[in-house]
């Protein structure tokens, strides 16, 4: 059986049997393997078996994590080698992994899911009967409000969890999936770059973000996400909550600032808050397909009604926002573009999805002028850029290779252009299309 054994002299002998899940190690009693020693951080590192090796990830500890004498942020320890946390040494002894989940994962999943079951009063006929043994709760127990057999499946929501601890991502993800009756599709990211990559891959309804991630910290990442995806709901969840961090996160676009739960009851409370946030986000707007309703018509309806809203538009290639403030278009953003160029780019989309979200002030106001003129300019720009291949009159003509400048035989929609000459910048002369020079 694989295990970690404390071998530092002067410390009480202790060991931890390793299972299939991530194991957190630290001084705080919320860790899977608690080591009470001054040089060990409250949340020092996490480990997981990978065959006969031990994968180790430092969790921004104060005194560092060392493998084979080298300080690591992430590394691998072989059987018989030592792992040092601050001044505490542990020896890794390989063996078969213990069946089932780790202690924290198993107990939190079991107790949280079981505690979410709705209570029912026993039948009157059974009240006088001797009490029967209580069934052992399992992690498969359905939470309160879960759809019954025959009900239509719950709507799927896409949730991104960002935290530097793989153990927390694994545990909290399992719990949220169980409590939502699998109506949450959960993705996880331990770093800022991975989180941004996931956001680019497809729509996300809610981001749950830890501010203690390495390299780019969570508050910086919060600002980046809020600028790139202004309508996206973001909740900050941290184990190091302070009033100054709370104020900074909320001012940078977070909807919620929550302390990390460490008990089943705490996890249920946090899940209910996040679930309410994600449902509220979807009640506050409407969705549609651009194939059925033109984007121009949606903008006209919002502007004619003098509404204030954020119109979020997306397809597989791009995702952007148009800000409408009291019937006026004040800002647009897509990718690195902003202002009128971004507005034209979004209106050039021929298919995708849109959603009207509650208004909040844009990061900047980049567009001025009436919405009617803006739509006309966007339509004209789209027509000028739209091209079709010129049809050839015969197969013989198709085999001819036109001069380089005339090769893209394109014409604007509704026009029939005949190319009679091309300009050669090398000799500064116009040349007929047949190649003879005047």
Tab-separated table of C-alpha atoms in Angstrom:
chain	number	residue	atom	x	y	z
A	1	UNK	CA	0.000	0.000	0.000
A	2	UNK	CA	1.476	3.369	-1.031
A	3	UNK	CA	2.112	5.814	1.794
A	4	UNK	CA	3.967	8.895	2.980
A	5	UNK	CA	5.901	8.541	6.247
A	6	UNK	CA	7.262	11.408	8.385
A	7	UNK	CA	10.933	10.597	9.117
A	8	UNK	CA	12.155	13.847	10.733
A	9	UNK	CA	13.635	13.181	14.168
A	10	UNK	CA	11.880	14.835	17.069
A	11	UNK	CA	8.452	14.738	15.417
A	12	UNK	CA	5.780	12.187	16.311
A	13	UNK	CA	5.815	9.251	13.918
A	14	UNK	CA	2.968	9.595	11.453
A	15	UNK	CA	2.046	8.296	8.011
A	16	UNK	CA	-0.697	8.699	5.443
A	17	UNK	CA	-1.959	5.974	3.138
A	18	UNK	CA	-2.362	7.273	-0.416
A	19	UNK	CA	-5.520	6.651	-2.425
A	20	UNK	CA	-6.597	7.576	-5.931
A	21	UNK	CA	-7.278	11.256	-5.319
A	22	UNK	CA	-5.220	14.350	-4.661
A	23	UNK	CA	-4.059	14.687	-1.054
A	24	UNK	CA	-3.366	18.075	0.538
A	25	UNK	CA	-0.616	18.353	3.150
A	26	UNK	CA	-0.210	21.218	5.592
A	27	UNK	CA	-0.411	22.511	9.143
A	28	UNK	CA	-4.131	23.383	9.055
A	29	UNK	CA	-6.580	20.712	10.178
A	30	UNK	CA	-8.557	21.023	6.928
A	31	UNK	CA	-5.764	19.181	5.046
A	32	UNK	CA	-6.005	15.498	4.202
A	33	UNK	CA	-2.619	14.898	5.854
A	34	UNK	CA	-2.026	17.318	8.736
A	35	UNK	CA	1.550	17.957	9.874
A	36	UNK	CA	1.738	20.328	12.836
A	37	UNK	CA	5.185	21.922	12.561
A	38	UNK	CA	6.134	25.609	12.377
A	39	UNK	CA	8.017	25.422	9.053
A	40	UNK	CA	5.045	23.766	7.308
A	41	UNK	CA	2.533	26.180	5.786
A	42	UNK	CA	-1.153	25.979	6.556
A	43	UNK	CA	-1.703	24.686	3.040
A	44	UNK	CA	1.745	23.552	1.931
A	45	UNK	CA	1.491	21.152	-1.021
A	46	UNK	CA	-0.592	18.424	-2.621
A	47	UNK	CA	0.349	14.981	-3.933
A	48	UNK	CA	-1.198	12.276	-6.052
A	49	UNK	CA	-0.172	8.768	-7.073
A	50	UNK	CA	0.673	8.186	-10.723
A	51	UNK	CA	1.588	4.551	-11.101
A	52	UNK	CA	4.587	3.952	-8.832
A	53	UNK	CA	5.463	7.679	-8.777
A	54	UNK	CA	4.206	10.544	-6.643
A	55	UNK	CA	3.278	13.810	-8.372
A	56	UNK	CA	3.912	16.799	-6.075
A	57	UNK	CA	2.604	20.388	-6.468
A	58	UNK	CA	3.663	23.215	-4.166
A	59	UNK	CA	0.802	25.497	-3.081
A	60	UNK	CA	2.811	28.721	-2.745
A	61	UNK	CA	4.193	27.603	0.602
A	62	UNK	CA	6.322	29.980	2.682
A	63	UNK	CA	9.341	27.688	3.142
A	64	UNK	CA	9.124	25.711	-0.069
A	65	UNK	CA	8.688	22.112	-1.191
A	66	UNK	CA	11.815	20.081	-2.062
A	67	UNK	CA	12.162	16.849	-4.030
A	68	UNK	CA	15.562	15.138	-4.276
A	69	UNK	CA	17.104	18.240	-2.685
A	70	UNK	CA	15.693	20.639	-5.307
A	71	UNK	CA	13.030	23.255	-4.663
A	72	UNK	CA	10.058	22.600	-6.930
A	73	UNK	CA	6.755	24.122	-7.901
A	74	UNK	CA	5.773	20.793	-9.460
A	75	UNK	CA	7.733	17.566	-9.638
A	76	UNK	CA	7.835	13.791	-9.277
A	77	UNK	CA	9.134	11.639	-6.403
A	78	UNK	CA	10.136	7.993	-6.908
A	79	UNK	CA	9.625	5.196	-4.407
A	80	UNK	CA	12.144	5.410	-1.569
A	81	UNK	CA	12.947	9.076	-2.235
A	82	UNK	CA	12.284	11.839	0.281
A	83	UNK	CA	10.069	14.880	0.089
A	84	UNK	CA	10.833	17.912	2.281
A	85	UNK	CA	8.235	20.467	3.372
A	86	UNK	CA	10.036	23.316	5.109
A	87	UNK	CA	12.100	21.406	7.694
A	88	UNK	CA	9.986	18.239	7.699
A	89	UNK	CA	11.102	15.212	5.686
A	90	UNK	CA	8.797	12.483	4.432
A	91	UNK	CA	9.631	9.245	2.648
A	92	UNK	CA	7.478	7.980	-0.208
A	93	UNK	CA	6.891	4.239	-0.193
A	94	UNK	CA	5.181	2.948	-3.315
A	95	UNK	CA	2.569	0.225	-3.344
A	96	UNK	CA	-0.931	-0.452	-4.582
A	97	UNK	CA	-3.227	2.536	-4.250
A	98	UNK	CA	-5.895	2.335	-1.598
A	99	UNK	CA	-9.328	1.702	-3.152
A	100	UNK	CA	-11.827	4.532	-3.246
A	101	UNK	CA	-11.477	8.233	-2.778
A	102	UNK	CA	-9.314	10.109	-0.325
A	103	UNK	CA	-10.633	10.819	3.166
A	104	UNK	CA	-11.685	14.417	2.509
A	105	UNK	CA	-13.255	13.714	-0.872
A	106	UNK	CA	-15.127	10.636	0.354
A	107	UNK	CA	-16.505	12.186	3.524
A	108	UNK	CA	-17.409	15.564	2.068
A	109	UNK	CA	-19.147	14.044	-0.944
A	110	UNK	CA	-21.039	11.534	1.192
A	111	UNK	CA	-22.111	13.947	3.940
A	112	UNK	CA	-22.888	16.857	1.622
A	113	UNK	CA	-24.964	14.874	-0.846
A	114	UNK	CA	-26.750	12.936	1.881
A	115	UNK	CA	-27.557	16.106	3.829
A	116	UNK	CA	-29.168	17.625	0.753
A	117	UNK	CA	-31.895	14.956	0.589
A	118	UNK	CA	-35.408	16.239	1.318
A	119	UNK	CA	-36.850	14.959	4.573
A	120	UNK	CA	-40.225	13.240	4.671
A	121	UNK	CA	-42.370	12.346	7.655
A	122	UNK	CA	-42.736	8.596	8.332
A	123	UNK	CA	-46.156	7.008	7.767
A	124	UNK	CA	-48.416	6.946	10.796
A	125	UNK	CA	-48.559	3.179	10.744
A	126	UNK	CA	-44.814	3.037	11.103
A	127	UNK	CA	-44.514	5.477	14.004
A	128	UNK	CA	-45.150	2.835	16.671
A	129	UNK	CA	-42.877	0.277	15.068
A	130	UNK	CA	-39.339	-0.220	16.370
A	131	UNK	CA	-36.847	1.997	14.592
A	132	UNK	CA	-35.095	0.292	11.712
A	133	UNK	CA	-31.397	0.730	11.032
A	134	UNK	CA	-30.653	3.886	9.078
A	135	UNK	CA	-29.320	3.295	5.585
A	136	UNK	CA	-25.769	4.352	4.996
A	137	UNK	CA	-25.774	7.546	2.887
A	138	UNK	CA	-23.928	7.426	-0.409
A	139	UNK	CA	-22.448	10.004	-2.751
A	140	UNK	CA	-25.163	9.136	-5.305
A	141	UNK	CA	-27.902	10.663	-3.161
A	142	UNK	CA	-29.814	13.357	-5.059
A	143	UNK	CA	-29.952	16.918	-3.704
A	144	UNK	CA	-33.160	18.683	-2.784
A	145	UNK	CA	-35.112	19.841	-5.794
A	146	UNK	CA	-33.533	17.263	-8.109
A	147	UNK	CA	-35.725	16.238	-11.077
A	148	UNK	CA	-37.731	13.082	-10.511
A	149	UNK	CA	-37.958	10.121	-12.829
A	150	UNK	CA	-39.839	11.125	-15.973
A	151	UNK	CA	-39.171	14.829	-15.524
A	152	UNK	CA	-37.496	16.695	-18.355
A	153	UNK	CA	-33.716	16.925	-17.930
A	154	UNK	CA	-32.447	20.042	-16.186
A	155	UNK	CA	-30.861	22.775	-18.258
A	156	UNK	CA	-27.099	22.428	-18.502
A	157	UNK	CA	-24.900	25.252	-17.242
A	158	UNK	CA	-21.195	25.574	-17.972
A	159	UNK	CA	-19.121	26.422	-14.894
A	160	UNK	CA	-15.376	27.092	-14.791
A	161	UNK	CA	-13.533	26.534	-11.486
A	162	UNK	CA	-10.119	28.231	-11.195
A	163	UNK	CA	-7.871	27.292	-8.269
A	164	UNK	CA	-4.202	26.403	-7.857
A	165	UNK	CA	-5.110	23.307	-5.823
A	166	UNK	CA	-5.959	20.252	-7.911
A	167	UNK	CA	-7.307	18.594	-4.762
A	168	UNK	CA	-9.803	21.402	-4.207
A	169	UNK	CA	-10.821	21.458	-7.888
A	170	UNK	CA	-11.395	17.708	-7.811
A	171	UNK	CA	-13.337	17.690	-4.538
A	172	UNK	CA	-15.417	20.820	-5.043
A	173	UNK	CA	-16.161	19.866	-8.652
A	174	UNK	CA	-17.492	16.467	-7.579
A	175	UNK	CA	-19.674	18.058	-4.906
A	176	UNK	CA	-21.135	20.714	-7.203
A	177	UNK	CA	-21.869	18.084	-9.835
A	178	UNK	CA	-23.692	15.943	-7.254
A	179	UNK	CA	-25.634	18.856	-5.720
A	180	UNK	CA	-26.718	20.138	-9.146
A	181	UNK	CA	-27.864	16.663	-10.153
A	182	UNK	CA	-25.253	16.906	-12.937
A	183	UNK	CA	-26.919	19.976	-14.442
A	184	UNK	CA	-23.553	21.750	-14.102
A	185	UNK	CA	-20.949	20.890	-16.708
A	186	UNK	CA	-17.763	21.665	-14.811
A	187	UNK	CA	-14.336	22.507	-16.210
A	188	UNK	CA	-11.297	23.239	-14.088
A	189	UNK	CA	-8.122	25.295	-14.480
A	190	UNK	CA	-5.168	25.502	-12.050
A	191	UNK	CA	-3.561	28.503	-13.817
A	192	UNK	CA	-4.622	31.799	-15.391
A	193	UNK	CA	-3.512	30.869	-18.911
A	194	UNK	CA	-5.525	27.645	-18.818
A	195	UNK	CA	-8.596	29.523	-17.581
A	196	UNK	CA	-8.365	32.042	-20.449
A	197	UNK	CA	-7.905	29.219	-22.958
A	198	UNK	CA	-11.087	27.498	-21.722
A	199	UNK	CA	-13.044	30.766	-21.985
A	200	UNK	CA	-11.963	31.072	-25.624
A	201	UNK	CA	-13.033	27.505	-26.414
A	202	UNK	CA	-16.747	28.010	-25.765
A	203	UNK	CA	-19.461	29.704	-23.732
A	204	UNK	CA	-19.217	29.707	-19.925
A	205	UNK	CA	-22.082	30.743	-17.631
A	206	UNK	CA	-20.148	31.201	-14.393
A	207	UNK	CA	-16.505	31.480	-13.305
A	208	UNK	CA	-15.609	30.597	-9.696
A	209	UNK	CA	-12.159	32.049	-9.119
A	210	UNK	CA	-9.561	31.760	-6.363
A	211	UNK	CA	-7.395	34.868	-5.943
A	212	UNK	CA	-4.394	32.863	-4.693
A	213	UNK	CA	-3.253	31.407	-8.018
A	214	UNK	CA	0.425	31.666	-9.082
A	215	UNK	CA	2.078	33.901	-11.720
A	216	UNK	CA	-0.965	36.038	-12.631
A	217	UNK	CA	-2.900	36.364	-9.371
A	218	UNK	CA	-6.634	35.990	-9.169
A	219	UNK	CA	-7.411	39.713	-8.874
A	220	UNK	CA	-5.470	40.418	-12.079
A	221	UNK	CA	-7.232	37.519	-13.803
A	222	UNK	CA	-10.582	38.841	-12.553
A	223	UNK	CA	-9.879	42.185	-14.254
A	224	UNK	CA	-8.803	40.496	-17.502
A	225	UNK	CA	-11.926	38.319	-17.652
A	226	UNK	CA	-14.211	41.231	-16.811
A	227	UNK	CA	-12.724	43.346	-19.611
A	228	UNK	CA	-12.817	40.569	-22.223
A	229	UNK	CA	-16.200	39.104	-21.234
A	230	UNK	CA	-18.150	41.946	-19.575
A	231	UNK	CA	-21.404	40.010	-19.260
A	232	UNK	CA	-19.873	36.928	-17.637
A	233	UNK	CA	-20.801	36.157	-14.020
A	234	UNK	CA	-17.753	35.809	-11.746
A	235	UNK	CA	-17.606	34.685	-8.108
A	236	UNK	CA	-14.405	34.908	-6.073
A	237	UNK	CA	-13.830	32.119	-3.544
A	238	UNK	CA	-10.721	32.252	-1.374
A	239	UNK	CA	-9.299	30.758	1.778
A	240	UNK	CA	-7.682	34.079	2.695
A	241	UNK	CA	-10.568	36.541	2.866
A	242	UNK	CA	-9.948	40.120	3.998
A	243	UNK	CA	-12.075	43.248	3.747
A	244	UNK	CA	-9.555	44.936	1.449
A	245	UNK	CA	-9.558	41.958	-0.941
A	246	UNK	CA	-13.342	41.819	-0.813
A	247	UNK	CA	-13.603	45.490	-1.795
A	248	UNK	CA	-11.004	45.101	-4.563
A	249	UNK	CA	-12.688	42.045	-6.072
A	250	UNK	CA	-16.193	43.522	-6.013
A	251	UNK	CA	-14.927	46.767	-7.597
A	252	UNK	CA	-13.236	44.724	-10.351
A	253	UNK	CA	-16.437	43.004	-11.438
A	254	UNK	CA	-16.987	40.061	-9.081
A	255	UNK	CA	-20.627	39.355	-8.248
A	256	UNK	CA	-19.827	37.388	-5.081
A	257	UNK	CA	-16.887	37.203	-2.672
A	258	UNK	CA	-16.991	33.954	-0.661
A	259	UNK	CA	-14.707	32.274	1.839
A	260	UNK	CA	-13.795	28.700	0.927
A	261	UNK	CA	-16.020	26.183	2.717
A	262	UNK	CA	-14.399	23.442	4.787
A	263	UNK	CA	-17.490	21.545	5.961
A	264	UNK	CA	-20.437	19.838	4.251
A	265	UNK	CA	-22.884	22.490	5.525
A	266	UNK	CA	-20.598	25.258	4.282
A	267	UNK	CA	-20.331	23.657	0.858
A	268	UNK	CA	-24.121	23.425	0.566
A	269	UNK	CA	-24.493	27.118	1.446
A	270	UNK	CA	-21.852	28.122	-1.110
A	271	UNK	CA	-23.392	25.901	-3.792
A	272	UNK	CA	-26.846	27.418	-3.218
A	273	UNK	CA	-25.403	30.937	-3.552
A	274	UNK	CA	-23.583	30.060	-6.777
A	275	UNK	CA	-26.608	28.234	-8.174
A	276	UNK	CA	-28.830	31.223	-7.449
A	277	UNK	CA	-26.318	33.486	-9.199
A	278	UNK	CA	-26.170	31.331	-12.303
A	279	UNK	CA	-29.985	31.027	-12.505
A	280	UNK	CA	-30.411	34.764	-11.984
A	281	UNK	CA	-28.015	35.404	-14.846
A	282	UNK	CA	-30.223	33.410	-17.195
A	283	UNK	CA	-33.509	34.933	-16.040
A	284	UNK	CA	-32.222	38.407	-16.841
A	285	UNK	CA	-32.238	38.146	-20.620
A	286	UNK	CA	-33.252	36.211	-23.695
A	287	UNK	CA	-31.366	34.097	-26.166
A	288	UNK	CA	-31.796	33.593	-29.869
A	289	UNK	CA	-30.085	32.390	-33.014
A	290	UNK	CA	-28.841	34.897	-35.569
A	291	UNK	CA	-30.086	32.614	-38.330
A	292	UNK	CA	-33.645	33.291	-37.198
A	293	UNK	CA	-33.452	36.897	-36.026
A	294	UNK	CA	-31.104	39.390	-37.609
A	295	UNK	CA	-28.641	41.070	-35.285
A	296	UNK	CA	-29.571	44.438	-36.801
A	297	UNK	CA	-33.204	43.900	-35.802
A	298	UNK	CA	-32.219	43.122	-32.215
A	299	UNK	CA	-30.151	46.311	-32.025
A	300	UNK	CA	-33.012	48.331	-33.510
A	301	UNK	CA	-35.456	46.967	-30.914
A	302	UNK	CA	-33.129	47.840	-28.049
A	303	UNK	CA	-32.388	51.324	-29.396
A	304	UNK	CA	-35.991	52.180	-30.333
A	305	UNK	CA	-37.091	51.142	-26.846
A	306	UNK	CA	-34.350	53.351	-25.375
A	307	UNK	CA	-33.137	50.364	-23.362
A	308	UNK	CA	-29.818	50.012	-21.573
A	309	UNK	CA	-28.291	46.568	-22.046
A	310	UNK	CA	-25.249	44.590	-23.113
A	311	UNK	CA	-25.736	42.552	-26.261
A	312	UNK	CA	-23.358	39.575	-26.163
A	313	UNK	CA	-22.711	37.947	-29.540
A	314	UNK	CA	-20.712	34.798	-30.160
A	315	UNK	CA	-19.983	32.018	-32.579
A	316	UNK	CA	-17.167	29.485	-32.869
A	317	UNK	CA	-14.704	32.093	-34.150
A	318	UNK	CA	-15.404	35.173	-32.057
A	319	UNK	CA	-17.152	36.538	-29.023
A	320	UNK	CA	-17.902	40.188	-28.340
A	321	UNK	CA	-20.225	42.743	-26.777
A	322	UNK	CA	-22.200	45.788	-27.879
A	323	UNK	CA	-23.153	48.274	-25.157
A	324	UNK	CA	-26.461	50.092	-25.569
A	325	UNK	CA	-27.084	52.914	-23.114
A	326	UNK	CA	-30.514	54.613	-23.068
A	327	UNK	CA	-30.991	53.720	-26.737
A	328	UNK	CA	-27.499	54.830	-27.844
A	329	UNK	CA	-24.649	52.531	-28.867
A	330	UNK	CA	-21.695	53.610	-26.745
A	331	UNK	CA	-19.137	50.788	-26.991
A	332	UNK	CA	-18.321	47.555	-28.813
A	333	UNK	CA	-15.512	45.065	-28.276
A	334	UNK	CA	-14.414	41.819	-29.907
A	335	UNK	CA	-10.972	40.287	-29.454
A	336	UNK	CA	-8.435	43.111	-29.595
A	337	UNK	CA	-10.794	45.431	-31.497
A	338	UNK	CA	-12.884	48.148	-29.867
A	339	UNK	CA	-15.219	50.889	-31.070
A	340	UNK	CA	-16.620	51.178	-34.597
A	341	UNK	CA	-14.244	48.541	-36.021
A	342	UNK	CA	-15.440	46.033	-33.454
A	343	UNK	CA	-19.064	46.995	-34.172
A	344	UNK	CA	-18.571	46.354	-37.909
A	345	UNK	CA	-16.806	43.057	-37.180
A	346	UNK	CA	-19.674	41.806	-35.017
A	347	UNK	CA	-22.327	42.804	-37.540
A	348	UNK	CA	-20.432	40.960	-40.277
A	349	UNK	CA	-21.233	37.648	-38.553
A	350	UNK	CA	-23.595	35.473	-40.597
A	351	UNK	CA	-24.506	33.036	-37.823
A	352	UNK	CA	-24.123	32.502	-34.105
A	353	UNK	CA	-25.924	33.265	-30.855
A	354	UNK	CA	-26.778	36.390	-28.935
A	355	UNK	CA	-27.918	37.190	-25.429
A	356	UNK	CA	-29.171	40.444	-23.968
A	357	UNK	CA	-27.670	40.926	-20.515
A	358	UNK	CA	-28.300	43.524	-17.795
A	359	UNK	CA	-26.481	46.790	-18.397
A	360	UNK	CA	-23.417	47.963	-16.523
A	361	UNK	CA	-21.082	50.752	-17.518
A	362	UNK	CA	-18.582	49.847	-20.252
A	363	UNK	CA	-14.845	49.987	-19.530
A	364	UNK	CA	-14.726	52.900	-22.006
A	365	UNK	CA	-17.063	54.726	-24.391
A	366	UNK	CA	-15.657	54.321	-27.884
A	367	UNK	CA	-18.678	54.991	-30.105
A	368	UNK	CA	-20.611	58.205	-30.774
A	369	UNK	CA	-23.360	59.084	-33.215
A	370	UNK	CA	-26.873	57.854	-33.922
A	371	UNK	CA	-27.523	54.143	-34.088
A	372	UNK	CA	-29.264	54.488	-37.478
A	373	UNK	CA	-26.111	55.852	-39.131
A	374	UNK	CA	-23.974	53.211	-37.400
A	375	UNK	CA	-26.133	50.401	-38.788
A	376	UNK	CA	-26.051	51.934	-42.279
A	377	UNK	CA	-22.260	52.259	-42.194
A	378	UNK	CA	-21.911	48.673	-40.955
A	379	UNK	CA	-24.165	47.406	-43.764
A	380	UNK	CA	-22.176	49.357	-46.380
A	381	UNK	CA	-18.871	48.077	-45.016
A	382	UNK	CA	-20.227	44.539	-45.097
A	383	UNK	CA	-21.364	44.911	-48.727
A	384	UNK	CA	-17.982	46.265	-49.770
A	385	UNK	CA	-16.170	43.337	-48.195
A	386	UNK	CA	-18.563	40.653	-49.483
A	387	UNK	CA	-17.228	39.061	-52.645
A	388	UNK	CA	-18.263	36.211	-54.932
A	389	UNK	CA	-16.232	34.247	-57.412
A	390	UNK	CA	-16.793	35.488	-60.957
A	391	UNK	CA	-18.490	32.846	-63.062
A	392	UNK	CA	-16.559	31.770	-66.167
A	393	UNK	CA	-18.312	31.407	-69.531
A	394	UNK	CA	-16.722	28.136	-70.629
A	395	UNK	CA	-14.491	25.302	-69.348
A	396	UNK	CA	-11.724	26.565	-71.618
A	397	UNK	CA	-11.691	29.882	-69.800
A	398	UNK	CA	-11.473	28.103	-66.433
A	399	UNK	CA	-8.168	26.524	-67.458
A	400	UNK	CA	-6.557	29.871	-68.190
A	401	UNK	CA	-4.332	31.297	-65.492
A	402	UNK	CA	-4.978	35.030	-65.090
A	403	UNK	CA	-2.214	37.503	-64.290
A	404	UNK	CA	-1.345	37.666	-60.571
A	405	UNK	CA	-3.124	40.966	-59.974
A	406	UNK	CA	-6.328	39.736	-61.647
A	407	UNK	CA	-6.297	36.161	-60.298
A	408	UNK	CA	-8.927	36.733	-57.545
A	409	UNK	CA	-11.728	37.235	-60.063
A	410	UNK	CA	-14.143	38.701	-57.592
A	411	UNK	CA	-16.990	41.100	-58.040
A	412	UNK	CA	-19.110	42.965	-55.511
A	413	UNK	CA	-22.582	41.538	-55.014
A	414	UNK	CA	-24.979	42.711	-57.724
A	415	UNK	CA	-22.203	43.866	-60.115
A	416	UNK	CA	-20.485	42.329	-63.163
A	417	UNK	CA	-16.899	43.556	-63.417
A	418	UNK	CA	-14.727	42.814	-66.480
A	419	UNK	CA	-10.974	43.159	-65.943
A	420	UNK	CA	-9.359	44.698	-69.036
A	421	UNK	CA	-5.954	45.722	-67.674
A	422	UNK	CA	-3.770	45.397	-64.602
A	423	UNK	CA	-1.179	47.727	-63.124
A	424	UNK	CA	2.422	46.467	-62.793
A	425	UNK	CA	4.160	48.289	-59.942
A	426	UNK	CA	7.529	47.019	-61.229
A	427	UNK	CA	7.578	48.980	-64.495
A	428	UNK	CA	4.828	51.440	-63.596
A	429	UNK	CA	2.678	50.555	-66.621
A	430	UNK	CA	-0.818	49.230	-67.297
A	431	UNK	CA	-0.883	45.891	-69.095
A	432	UNK	CA	-3.847	44.322	-70.945
A	433	UNK	CA	-5.106	41.059	-69.447
A	434	UNK	CA	-3.823	39.065	-72.473
A	435	UNK	CA	-0.256	39.947	-71.440
A	436	UNK	CA	0.679	42.168	-74.438
A	437	UNK	CA	2.091	45.545	-73.531
A	438	UNK	CA	1.292	48.826	-75.121
